[in-house]
């Protein structure tokens, strides 16, 4: 039996991306299609989405919804792989350039509750024949933006006496909860009793994330370790009790890598291409990178790279504290990212102090991200918490040994270069346990020590590059979950 599933999300690579969510939504649906599932995606009609789809045509007129005067459901295809994408056109809600969630001052848009309620509502309508030609058996919603989909499905089930579709909710990041003042609940058109502790109410406010966790039939998150962590008081973001109560419906399915996008053997964005057996091109990438960032042209300097959103989550404040450990050993550091202005300024200051060894650039650029992942010897991901993390997986594929904090998906994907792991041919990077300068500094010293033994370094690089984190295994697990539900 072919399973029909609708993925509901706010970003999709290559149309629109602010982080790893877009990479997942850009790759998982087609991995499922390759396995015989009938999968479509629903996105808000942000300008980049509307501009990037092909053969767009209207499917349904929805009239006035959530204060938007003319809402239309349209359908198009993704030029790269023909994936069918539904897009909600609502000019007053979505036709804003730039970041999909924040205004120019980095402040969430005042009408985000309406903007993303509409997304969840349309998803539930699609499960009720909004498109006469196709309707899903499974609605698979991602993160708080799509959290209300399950609530609208539950409301419809109450009216119809049967569930229009079964729902899966994937938590990519529990730190973003979509919390709004309680008075906005009235605009959602949900049954009154849904505003309850057993519903969307969260400490007196309204939480879209909680709606997803409470009303969906199954919950997944993006790594097995994070699935355990979020059930603890320390890392449950106030939702740990709910998550524990649903532990039988909660599982961790590791994200994958789209190796058609992230592969050093074919990556057109690189200075030079390379493979595990022919690493010469990687050196060319490193030299080009040092030049691009104005660092000393020294191919022996151990080069650490960071490509990241600059938020509290990513632990770069800790990295800042340990920059002297890198510099005094003759290493170099490149940080590329955008986000929190305080962190941006702190990073800039460190770069000014060590112009030959530390470079910081602010911005978001896909090509530069590839260039840094490829040209670095070590890719640092010292996150406080990390649901899965994709950059360390890309780093492995590019033979750039990841240096990570032992949390979430980082713990599930990188094996530390301890003596015993090296002896057993297991090591793929550097892992530190305690989120403290001393822990990170020790991992940095381990990286220098291994770099001093070039034969072992190269063997570790090759092992890293041989790791298979393709979407296959994960897509199989999602498919098994769909089958169980349908
Ligand atoms: P998160 O989703 O928490 O940001 P992930 O590691 O899962 O973390 O995914 C981050 C994704 O965003 C990766 O594809 C990474 O290359 C990309 N990325 C992060 N910062 C930038 C940037 N400044 N420019 C381009 N891509 C970036
Ligand atoms: C989130 C998480 C990240 C994860 C990504 C994709 O943004 O922070 O760890 O890899 O989603 O699932």
Short mmCIF file of C-alpha atoms and ligand atoms in Angstrom, two decimals:
data_model
loop_
_atom_site.label_atom_id
_atom_site.label_comp_id
_atom_site.label_asym_id
_atom_site.label_seq_id
_atom_site.Cartn_x
_atom_site.Cartn_y
_atom_site.Cartn_z
CA UNK A 1 0.00 0.00 0.00
CA UNK A 2 1.32 3.42 -0.93
CA UNK A 3 1.26 5.77 2.03
CA UNK A 4 0.24 9.36 1.43
CA UNK A 5 1.97 11.83 3.77
CA UNK A 6 1.95 15.60 3.94
CA UNK A 7 4.98 17.33 5.46
CA UNK A 8 4.15 20.70 6.98
CA UNK A 9 6.98 23.13 7.62
CA UNK A 10 8.12 26.72 7.31
CA UNK A 11 11.40 26.26 5.40
CA UNK A 12 12.78 23.99 2.70
CA UNK A 13 16.25 23.95 1.14
CA UNK A 14 16.97 25.21 -1.51
CA UNK A 15 13.99 27.59 -1.49
CA UNK A 16 14.31 29.13 1.95
CA UNK A 17 16.68 28.27 4.80
CA UNK A 18 17.62 29.67 8.18
CA UNK A 19 18.97 26.42 9.64
CA UNK A 20 18.97 22.63 9.63
CA UNK A 21 15.18 22.36 9.49
CA UNK A 22 15.32 23.47 5.85
CA UNK A 23 17.92 20.80 5.04
CA UNK A 24 15.70 18.10 6.56
CA UNK A 25 12.52 19.26 4.82
CA UNK A 26 14.50 19.55 1.58
CA UNK A 27 15.72 15.95 1.77
CA UNK A 28 13.44 13.70 3.83
CA UNK A 29 10.32 13.92 1.62
CA UNK A 30 12.23 12.86 -1.49
CA UNK A 31 13.97 10.07 0.43
CA UNK A 32 10.48 8.84 1.36
CA UNK A 33 9.30 9.16 -2.25
CA UNK A 34 12.29 7.06 -3.35
CA UNK A 35 11.01 4.39 -0.96
CA UNK A 36 7.61 4.34 -2.62
CA UNK A 37 5.68 6.78 -0.40
CA UNK A 38 3.46 9.46 -1.89
CA UNK A 39 4.73 12.59 -0.14
CA UNK A 40 3.91 16.24 -0.60
CA UNK A 41 4.94 19.33 1.34
CA UNK A 42 2.95 22.33 2.58
CA UNK A 43 4.74 25.67 3.07
CA UNK A 44 3.70 29.27 3.68
CA UNK A 45 3.99 31.32 0.49
CA UNK A 46 7.02 33.38 1.50
CA UNK A 47 8.51 35.31 -1.44
CA UNK A 48 11.46 32.91 -1.81
CA UNK A 49 9.09 29.93 -1.89
CA UNK A 50 6.79 31.51 -4.47
CA UNK A 51 9.78 32.49 -6.62
CA UNK A 52 11.42 29.07 -6.48
CA UNK A 53 8.55 26.76 -7.42
CA UNK A 54 7.72 25.70 -10.95
CA UNK A 55 4.33 25.23 -12.64
CA UNK A 56 2.43 26.97 -9.86
CA UNK A 57 -1.36 26.83 -10.15
CA UNK A 58 -4.30 27.41 -7.79
CA UNK A 59 -5.91 24.49 -5.99
CA UNK A 60 -8.50 26.17 -3.76
CA UNK A 61 -9.79 29.60 -2.77
CA UNK A 62 -10.02 29.95 0.98
CA UNK A 63 -11.38 33.48 1.26
CA UNK A 64 -10.75 35.47 4.42
CA UNK A 65 -8.75 33.55 7.06
CA UNK A 66 -6.85 34.67 10.15
CA UNK A 67 -7.31 38.32 9.18
CA UNK A 68 -5.82 37.76 5.72
CA UNK A 69 -8.40 39.00 3.18
CA UNK A 70 -7.63 36.60 0.31
CA UNK A 71 -6.09 33.24 1.05
CA UNK A 72 -5.41 30.79 -1.78
CA UNK A 73 -3.91 27.34 -1.80
CA UNK A 74 -1.57 26.82 -4.73
CA UNK A 75 0.48 23.90 -5.93
CA UNK A 76 3.85 23.79 -7.68
CA UNK A 77 6.86 21.55 -8.03
CA UNK A 78 10.41 21.77 -6.83
CA UNK A 79 12.62 22.22 -9.91
CA UNK A 80 15.45 20.02 -8.55
CA UNK A 81 13.43 16.83 -8.06
CA UNK A 82 9.80 17.37 -9.06
CA UNK A 83 8.52 17.13 -5.48
CA UNK A 84 4.97 18.50 -5.22
CA UNK A 85 4.73 21.48 -2.89
CA UNK A 86 1.52 23.17 -1.73
CA UNK A 87 1.94 26.83 -0.91
CA UNK A 88 -0.42 29.09 1.01
CA UNK A 89 -0.78 32.48 -0.62
CA UNK A 90 -1.77 35.14 1.87
CA UNK A 91 -0.01 38.33 0.88
CA UNK A 92 -0.68 40.25 4.10
CA UNK A 93 0.78 37.42 6.21
CA UNK A 94 3.63 36.02 4.14
CA UNK A 95 4.71 38.46 1.48
CA UNK A 96 7.66 39.81 3.49
CA UNK A 97 11.24 39.45 2.31
CA UNK A 98 14.06 38.18 4.53
CA UNK A 99 13.78 36.06 7.65
CA UNK A 100 10.47 34.19 7.81
CA UNK A 101 10.01 34.71 11.56
CA UNK A 102 11.68 37.99 12.49
CA UNK A 103 11.44 41.57 11.28
CA UNK A 104 14.42 43.76 10.33
CA UNK A 105 15.08 44.50 14.01
CA UNK A 106 15.34 40.75 14.74
CA UNK A 107 12.03 40.86 16.60
CA UNK A 108 9.34 38.21 15.97
CA UNK A 109 6.50 39.56 13.81
CA UNK A 110 3.53 40.64 15.91
CA UNK A 111 1.15 38.45 13.92
CA UNK A 112 3.15 35.21 14.05
CA UNK A 113 0.29 33.42 15.81
CA UNK A 114 -2.01 34.07 12.83
CA UNK A 115 0.75 33.43 10.27
CA UNK A 116 1.48 29.97 11.59
CA UNK A 117 -2.02 29.08 12.73
CA UNK A 118 -2.99 29.38 9.08
CA UNK A 119 -0.27 26.86 8.20
CA UNK A 120 -1.62 24.28 10.66
CA UNK A 121 -5.21 24.97 9.69
CA UNK A 122 -4.57 24.45 5.96
CA UNK A 123 -2.73 21.20 6.75
CA UNK A 124 -5.82 19.91 8.56
CA UNK A 125 -8.02 21.06 5.65
CA UNK A 126 -5.83 19.14 3.19
CA UNK A 127 -6.59 16.03 5.24
CA UNK A 128 -10.29 16.80 4.60
CA UNK A 129 -10.30 16.92 0.81
CA UNK A 130 -9.36 20.58 0.35
CA UNK A 131 -7.57 19.29 -2.74
CA UNK A 132 -10.08 16.92 -4.39
CA UNK A 133 -7.19 15.21 -6.21
CA UNK A 134 -5.08 14.29 -3.18
CA UNK A 135 -5.35 14.01 0.57
CA UNK A 136 -2.87 12.66 3.11
CA UNK A 137 -3.30 9.75 5.51
CA UNK A 138 -0.44 11.12 7.57
CA UNK A 139 0.15 14.77 8.43
CA UNK A 140 3.78 15.15 9.49
CA UNK A 141 4.35 18.55 11.09
CA UNK A 142 7.76 20.04 11.88
CA UNK A 143 8.51 22.31 14.86
CA UNK A 144 6.22 24.86 16.52
CA UNK A 145 5.39 26.60 13.23
CA UNK A 146 3.31 23.59 12.24
CA UNK A 147 2.31 22.60 15.78
CA UNK A 148 -1.36 23.55 15.44
CA UNK A 149 -1.91 21.07 12.58
CA UNK A 150 -2.48 18.28 15.10
CA UNK A 151 -4.85 20.47 17.16
CA UNK A 152 -6.98 21.30 14.10
CA UNK A 153 -7.03 17.62 13.16
CA UNK A 154 -8.20 16.73 16.66
CA UNK A 155 -10.93 19.37 16.48
CA UNK A 156 -12.06 17.96 13.13
CA UNK A 157 -12.06 14.45 14.56
CA UNK A 158 -14.42 15.61 17.30
CA UNK A 159 -16.84 17.00 14.69
CA UNK A 160 -16.61 14.15 12.22
CA UNK A 161 -16.49 11.30 14.67
CA UNK A 162 -13.36 9.94 12.96
CA UNK A 163 -9.81 11.19 12.47
CA UNK A 164 -9.32 12.73 9.01
CA UNK A 165 -5.64 11.71 9.16
CA UNK A 166 -3.07 10.49 11.68
CA UNK A 167 -0.40 12.92 12.81
CA UNK A 168 3.32 12.89 13.47
CA UNK A 169 5.05 15.84 15.09
CA UNK A 170 8.82 16.22 14.84
CA UNK A 171 10.66 18.39 17.34
CA UNK A 172 13.73 19.90 15.74
CA UNK A 173 14.34 22.23 18.63
CA UNK A 174 12.50 22.36 21.94
CA UNK A 175 13.94 25.80 22.65
CA UNK A 176 11.61 27.46 20.15
CA UNK A 177 8.13 27.01 21.54
CA UNK A 178 5.86 29.43 19.67
CA UNK A 179 4.42 30.98 22.83
CA UNK A 180 1.80 33.75 22.51
CA UNK A 181 -0.42 35.68 24.93
CA UNK A 182 -3.54 33.78 25.99
CA UNK A 183 -5.89 36.34 24.40
CA UNK A 184 -4.70 35.24 20.95
CA UNK A 185 -6.32 31.85 21.48
CA UNK A 186 -9.68 33.35 20.50
CA UNK A 187 -8.42 34.00 16.96
CA UNK A 188 -7.58 30.36 16.31
CA UNK A 189 -11.07 28.94 15.92
CA UNK A 190 -10.28 25.93 18.14
CA UNK A 191 -12.80 24.53 20.65
CA UNK A 192 -12.73 26.53 23.91
CA UNK A 193 -11.71 23.55 26.01
CA UNK A 194 -8.47 23.19 24.01
CA UNK A 195 -7.15 26.11 26.08
CA UNK A 196 -6.31 23.92 29.04
CA UNK A 197 -3.38 22.27 30.71
CA UNK A 198 -4.56 19.24 28.73
CA UNK A 199 -4.24 21.16 25.49
CA UNK A 200 -2.47 24.24 24.17
CA UNK A 201 -2.21 26.18 27.43
CA UNK A 202 1.33 26.60 28.78
CA UNK A 203 1.80 28.47 32.06
CA UNK A 204 -1.13 30.74 31.28
CA UNK A 205 -0.07 31.35 27.70
CA UNK A 206 -0.68 29.68 24.36
CA UNK A 207 2.04 27.35 22.99
CA UNK A 208 2.10 26.03 19.44
CA UNK A 209 4.86 23.60 20.34
CA UNK A 210 2.80 22.16 23.16
CA UNK A 211 -0.14 21.79 20.77
CA UNK A 212 2.04 19.61 18.55
CA UNK A 213 3.30 17.55 21.47
CA UNK A 214 -0.11 17.15 23.05
CA UNK A 215 -2.37 16.44 20.07
CA UNK A 216 -0.20 14.49 17.64
CA UNK A 217 -0.47 10.70 17.48
CA UNK A 218 3.31 10.25 17.48
CA UNK A 219 6.19 12.50 18.43
CA UNK A 220 9.65 12.18 17.01
CA UNK A 221 12.78 14.16 17.56
CA UNK A 222 15.94 14.24 15.53
CA UNK A 223 18.29 12.03 17.55
CA UNK A 224 17.93 9.22 20.10
CA UNK A 225 19.94 11.06 22.76
CA UNK A 226 17.87 14.25 22.43
CA UNK A 227 14.72 12.13 22.76
CA UNK A 228 15.98 11.07 26.20
CA UNK A 229 17.33 14.49 27.18
CA UNK A 230 14.06 16.35 26.60
CA UNK A 231 12.31 14.07 29.07
CA UNK A 232 14.47 15.45 31.89
CA UNK A 233 13.71 18.49 34.01
CA UNK A 234 17.02 20.09 33.04
CA UNK A 235 16.46 19.91 29.30
CA UNK A 236 12.71 19.61 28.94
CA UNK A 237 12.03 23.33 28.55
CA UNK A 238 9.04 23.06 30.89
CA UNK A 239 7.55 20.29 28.74
CA UNK A 240 9.41 17.34 30.23
CA UNK A 241 6.42 16.06 32.20
CA UNK A 242 4.26 16.03 29.08
CA UNK A 243 7.05 14.35 27.12
CA UNK A 244 7.53 11.73 29.82
CA UNK A 245 3.80 11.03 29.84
CA UNK A 246 4.03 10.41 26.10
CA UNK A 247 7.29 8.45 26.17
CA UNK A 248 5.65 5.44 24.48
CA UNK A 249 4.74 7.62 21.51
CA UNK A 250 8.10 9.42 21.40
CA UNK A 251 11.15 8.26 19.48
CA UNK A 252 14.42 9.70 18.22
CA UNK A 253 15.20 9.29 14.52
CA UNK A 254 18.56 10.68 13.51
CA UNK A 255 18.68 13.20 10.68
CA UNK A 256 20.53 12.26 7.53
CA UNK A 257 22.81 13.96 5.06
CA UNK A 258 21.79 14.74 1.50
CA UNK A 259 24.96 13.54 -0.21
CA UNK A 260 23.85 15.04 -3.50
CA UNK A 261 24.39 18.44 -1.83
CA UNK A 262 27.18 17.63 0.65
CA UNK A 263 29.83 15.54 -1.09
CA UNK A 264 33.42 16.75 -1.54
CA UNK A 265 33.84 14.57 -4.63
CA UNK A 266 31.19 16.48 -6.57
CA UNK A 267 30.70 19.77 -4.71
CA UNK A 268 30.74 22.50 -7.37
CA UNK A 269 31.02 25.21 -4.71
CA UNK A 270 34.56 24.15 -3.73
CA UNK A 271 37.92 25.43 -4.93
CA UNK A 272 38.88 21.84 -5.62
CA UNK A 273 37.17 18.47 -5.22
CA UNK A 274 38.54 15.49 -3.29
CA UNK A 275 37.82 12.02 -1.96
CA UNK A 276 38.94 9.88 0.99
CA UNK A 277 41.66 8.33 -1.16
CA UNK A 278 42.67 11.54 -2.93
CA UNK A 279 42.91 14.24 -0.30
CA UNK A 280 45.14 16.69 -2.23
CA UNK A 281 42.12 18.78 -3.20
CA UNK A 282 41.33 19.34 0.47
CA UNK A 283 44.64 21.12 0.96
CA UNK A 284 43.80 23.40 -1.97
CA UNK A 285 40.47 24.16 -0.25
CA UNK A 286 42.30 24.99 2.98
CA UNK A 287 44.75 27.33 1.29
CA UNK A 288 41.97 29.10 -0.60
CA UNK A 289 40.07 29.48 2.65
CA UNK A 290 43.02 31.00 4.51
CA UNK A 291 43.40 33.46 1.66
CA UNK A 292 39.70 34.29 1.52
CA UNK A 293 39.72 35.16 5.22
CA UNK A 294 43.08 36.96 5.27
CA UNK A 295 44.74 34.47 7.62
CA UNK A 296 48.46 33.63 7.52
CA UNK A 297 49.05 31.34 4.50
CA UNK A 298 50.42 28.47 6.52
CA UNK A 299 49.17 25.07 5.43
CA UNK A 300 50.56 23.45 8.60
CA UNK A 301 48.47 25.60 10.95
CA UNK A 302 45.61 23.55 12.37
CA UNK A 303 42.52 25.35 11.07
CA UNK A 304 39.28 25.30 13.09
CA UNK A 305 36.08 26.32 11.30
CA UNK A 306 32.62 27.23 12.57
CA UNK A 307 29.48 27.67 10.46
CA UNK A 308 26.60 28.41 12.75
CA UNK A 309 23.62 30.36 13.82
CA UNK A 310 25.04 32.64 16.51
CA UNK A 311 22.74 31.86 19.40
CA UNK A 312 23.12 30.83 23.02
CA UNK A 313 22.47 27.22 21.94
CA UNK A 314 25.63 26.94 19.90
CA UNK A 315 28.11 27.44 22.76
CA UNK A 316 30.36 29.86 20.92
CA UNK A 317 30.80 31.93 24.06
CA UNK A 318 32.69 28.92 25.44
CA UNK A 319 34.76 28.72 22.27
CA UNK A 320 35.62 32.43 22.66
CA UNK A 321 37.07 31.67 26.09
CA UNK A 322 39.35 29.01 24.66
CA UNK A 323 40.63 30.92 21.62
CA UNK A 324 44.02 31.40 23.37
CA UNK A 325 44.42 27.58 23.43
CA UNK A 326 44.17 27.58 19.66
CA UNK A 327 46.29 30.64 19.01
CA UNK A 328 49.17 29.77 21.33
CA UNK A 329 49.58 26.41 19.58
CA UNK A 330 49.81 28.09 16.20
CA UNK A 331 46.25 27.21 15.18
CA UNK A 332 43.71 29.32 13.32
CA UNK A 333 39.98 29.88 13.67
CA UNK A 334 37.31 30.99 11.21
CA UNK A 335 33.79 31.72 12.43
CA UNK A 336 30.98 32.40 9.97
CA UNK A 337 27.43 32.98 11.04
CA UNK A 338 24.75 35.39 12.02
CA UNK A 339 22.42 35.93 14.94
CA UNK A 340 22.68 37.40 18.41
CA UNK A 341 24.32 40.88 18.17
CA UNK A 342 26.16 40.50 21.51
CA UNK A 343 27.77 37.29 20.33
CA UNK A 344 28.55 38.81 16.94
CA UNK A 345 30.37 41.69 18.66
CA UNK A 346 32.27 39.41 21.04
CA UNK A 347 33.49 37.33 18.11
CA UNK A 348 34.49 40.42 16.13
CA UNK A 349 36.55 41.70 19.07
CA UNK A 350 38.49 38.43 19.34
CA UNK A 351 39.21 38.51 15.62
CA UNK A 352 40.61 42.04 15.94
CA UNK A 353 42.93 40.87 18.73
CA UNK A 354 44.37 38.04 16.60
CA UNK A 355 44.13 39.22 12.97
CA UNK A 356 46.56 36.58 11.62
CA UNK A 357 44.91 33.67 13.37
CA UNK A 358 41.23 34.44 13.91
CA UNK A 359 38.73 35.60 11.30
CA UNK A 360 35.05 36.29 11.88
CA UNK A 361 32.52 37.07 9.20
CA UNK A 362 28.86 37.77 9.72
CA UNK A 363 26.30 36.64 7.19
CA UNK A 364 24.44 33.71 5.70
CA UNK A 365 25.80 32.21 2.53
CA UNK A 366 25.53 28.66 1.25
CA UNK A 367 28.73 28.73 -0.80
CA UNK A 368 30.81 30.09 2.04
CA UNK A 369 29.35 27.43 4.34
CA UNK A 370 30.57 24.68 1.98
CA UNK A 371 33.94 26.39 1.56
CA UNK A 372 34.52 26.53 5.31
CA UNK A 373 33.36 22.98 6.01
CA UNK A 374 35.71 21.71 3.28
CA UNK A 375 38.74 23.89 3.99
CA UNK A 376 38.86 23.44 7.77
CA UNK A 377 40.85 20.70 9.47
CA UNK A 378 38.44 20.71 12.41
CA UNK A 379 34.82 21.86 12.46
CA UNK A 380 33.83 22.99 15.95
CA UNK A 381 30.27 22.48 17.24
CA UNK A 382 30.53 23.14 21.00
CA UNK A 383 26.75 23.47 21.47
CA UNK A 384 25.17 23.65 24.94
CA UNK A 385 22.43 21.42 23.52
CA UNK A 386 21.95 20.10 19.99
CA UNK A 387 18.85 18.19 18.90
CA UNK A 388 20.76 16.61 16.02
CA UNK A 389 23.18 18.98 14.34
CA UNK A 390 23.98 18.68 10.68
CA UNK A 391 27.26 20.59 10.38
CA UNK A 392 29.17 17.87 12.24
CA UNK A 393 27.74 15.32 9.78
CA UNK A 394 28.79 17.47 6.83
CA UNK A 395 32.21 17.87 8.47
CA UNK A 396 32.60 14.08 8.69
CA UNK A 397 31.79 13.72 5.00
CA UNK A 398 34.40 16.36 4.16
CA UNK A 399 37.14 14.81 6.33
CA UNK A 400 37.09 17.87 8.60
CA UNK A 401 37.15 16.27 12.03
CA UNK A 402 34.25 17.50 14.17
CA UNK A 403 34.95 18.79 17.67
CA UNK A 404 31.72 18.56 19.62
CA UNK A 405 30.10 18.70 23.06
CA UNK A 406 28.75 15.32 24.12
CA UNK A 407 25.03 16.18 23.86
CA UNK A 408 22.05 15.32 21.67
CA UNK A 409 22.80 14.31 18.13
CA UNK A 410 26.43 15.32 18.53
CA UNK A 411 26.87 12.50 21.06
CA UNK A 412 25.18 10.08 18.67
CA UNK A 413 27.35 10.84 15.66
CA UNK A 414 30.95 11.61 16.66
CA UNK A 415 33.44 9.24 18.34
CA UNK A 416 36.26 10.83 20.33
CA UNK A 417 39.89 10.34 19.35
CA UNK A 418 40.82 8.85 22.71
CA UNK A 419 43.71 6.38 22.72
CA UNK A 420 41.39 3.40 23.04
CA UNK A 421 39.08 4.59 20.25
CA UNK A 422 42.07 5.23 18.00
CA UNK A 423 43.46 1.79 18.81
CA UNK A 424 40.15 0.19 17.82
CA UNK A 425 39.75 2.26 14.64
CA UNK A 426 36.63 3.98 15.96
CA UNK A 427 37.63 7.63 16.32
CA UNK A 428 36.07 10.21 14.00
CA UNK A 429 36.53 13.50 15.91
CA UNK A 430 36.88 15.13 19.33
CA UNK A 431 34.21 15.00 22.01
CA UNK A 432 34.15 16.85 25.35
CA UNK A 433 31.88 15.93 28.24
CA UNK A 434 31.60 18.95 30.48
CA UNK A 435 30.47 22.28 29.09
CA UNK A 436 33.36 24.18 30.66
CA UNK A 437 36.47 25.87 29.29
CA UNK A 438 38.63 23.06 30.67
CA UNK A 439 36.66 20.37 28.85
CA UNK A 440 36.74 22.20 25.54
CA UNK A 441 40.42 23.10 25.96
CA UNK A 442 41.31 19.43 26.49
CA UNK A 443 39.49 18.49 23.27
CA UNK A 444 41.36 21.24 21.44
CA UNK A 445 44.64 19.86 22.79
CA UNK A 446 43.62 16.38 21.61
CA UNK A 447 43.07 17.79 18.14
CA UNK A 448 46.57 19.31 18.12
CA UNK A 449 48.06 16.08 19.46
CA UNK A 450 46.45 13.99 16.73
CA UNK A 451 47.40 16.54 14.08
CA UNK A 452 51.01 16.04 15.19
CA UNK A 453 50.72 12.40 14.12
CA UNK A 454 49.88 12.88 10.49
CA UNK A 455 49.43 9.22 9.60
CA UNK A 456 46.86 8.73 12.33
CA UNK A 457 45.22 12.04 11.47
CA UNK A 458 44.78 10.94 7.85
CA UNK A 459 43.44 7.54 8.90
CA UNK A 460 40.90 9.30 11.13
CA UNK A 461 39.92 11.63 8.29
CA UNK A 462 39.34 8.66 6.00
CA UNK A 463 37.28 6.89 8.64
CA UNK A 464 35.19 10.04 9.11
CA UNK A 465 34.61 10.26 5.37
CA UNK A 466 33.50 6.63 5.18
CA UNK A 467 30.70 7.10 7.76
CA UNK A 468 27.29 6.71 6.15
CA UNK A 469 24.71 9.12 7.49
CA UNK A 470 22.58 9.05 4.34
CA UNK A 471 18.82 9.47 4.64
CA UNK A 472 18.09 5.82 3.78
CA UNK A 473 17.99 4.32 7.28
CA UNK A 474 16.12 7.28 8.78
CA UNK A 475 13.57 7.40 5.97
CA UNK A 476 12.89 3.68 6.57
CA UNK A 477 12.17 4.40 10.21
CA UNK A 478 9.74 7.23 9.40
CA UNK A 479 8.05 4.99 6.88
CA UNK A 480 7.66 2.23 9.48
CA UNK A 481 6.09 4.78 11.81
CA UNK A 482 3.64 5.91 9.09
CA UNK A 483 2.67 2.30 8.37
CA UNK A 484 2.02 1.63 12.03
CA UNK A 485 -0.27 4.66 12.20
CA UNK A 486 -2.09 4.23 8.90
P1 LIG B 1 20.59 24.50 13.37
O1 LIG B 1 19.45 23.97 12.60
O2 LIG B 1 20.40 24.46 14.84
O3 LIG B 1 21.02 25.84 12.90
P2 LIG B 1 22.13 22.37 12.09
O4 LIG B 1 23.54 21.97 12.31
O5 LIG B 1 21.12 21.32 12.13
O6 LIG B 1 21.84 23.52 13.15
O7 LIG B 1 21.96 23.03 10.66
C1 LIG B 1 22.54 24.23 10.31
C2 LIG B 1 22.42 24.40 8.81
O8 LIG B 1 22.49 25.78 8.52
C3 LIG B 1 23.55 23.75 8.06
O9 LIG B 1 23.12 23.43 6.74
C4 LIG B 1 24.58 24.88 7.99
O10 LIG B 1 25.48 24.73 6.94
C5 LIG B 1 23.66 26.05 7.78
N1 LIG B 1 24.20 27.33 8.23
C6 LIG B 1 24.35 27.77 9.50
N2 LIG B 1 24.85 29.02 9.51
C7 LIG B 1 25.03 29.37 8.22
C8 LIG B 1 25.52 30.54 7.56
N3 LIG B 1 25.91 31.59 8.24
N4 LIG B 1 25.54 30.54 6.21
C9 LIG B 1 25.13 29.45 5.50
N5 LIG B 1 24.68 28.33 6.06
C10 LIG B 1 24.62 28.29 7.40
C1 LIG B 2 17.26 22.32 14.71
C2 LIG B 2 18.36 21.87 15.63
C3 LIG B 2 19.43 21.04 14.97
C4 LIG B 2 18.86 20.06 13.98
C5 LIG B 2 17.96 20.80 13.00
C6 LIG B 2 17.35 19.87 11.96
O1 LIG B 2 17.44 23.57 14.19
O2 LIG B 2 18.95 22.94 16.33
O3 LIG B 2 20.19 20.35 15.94
O4 LIG B 2 19.88 19.40 13.28
O5 LIG B 2 16.92 21.41 13.68
O6 LIG B 2 16.63 18.84 12.56
#
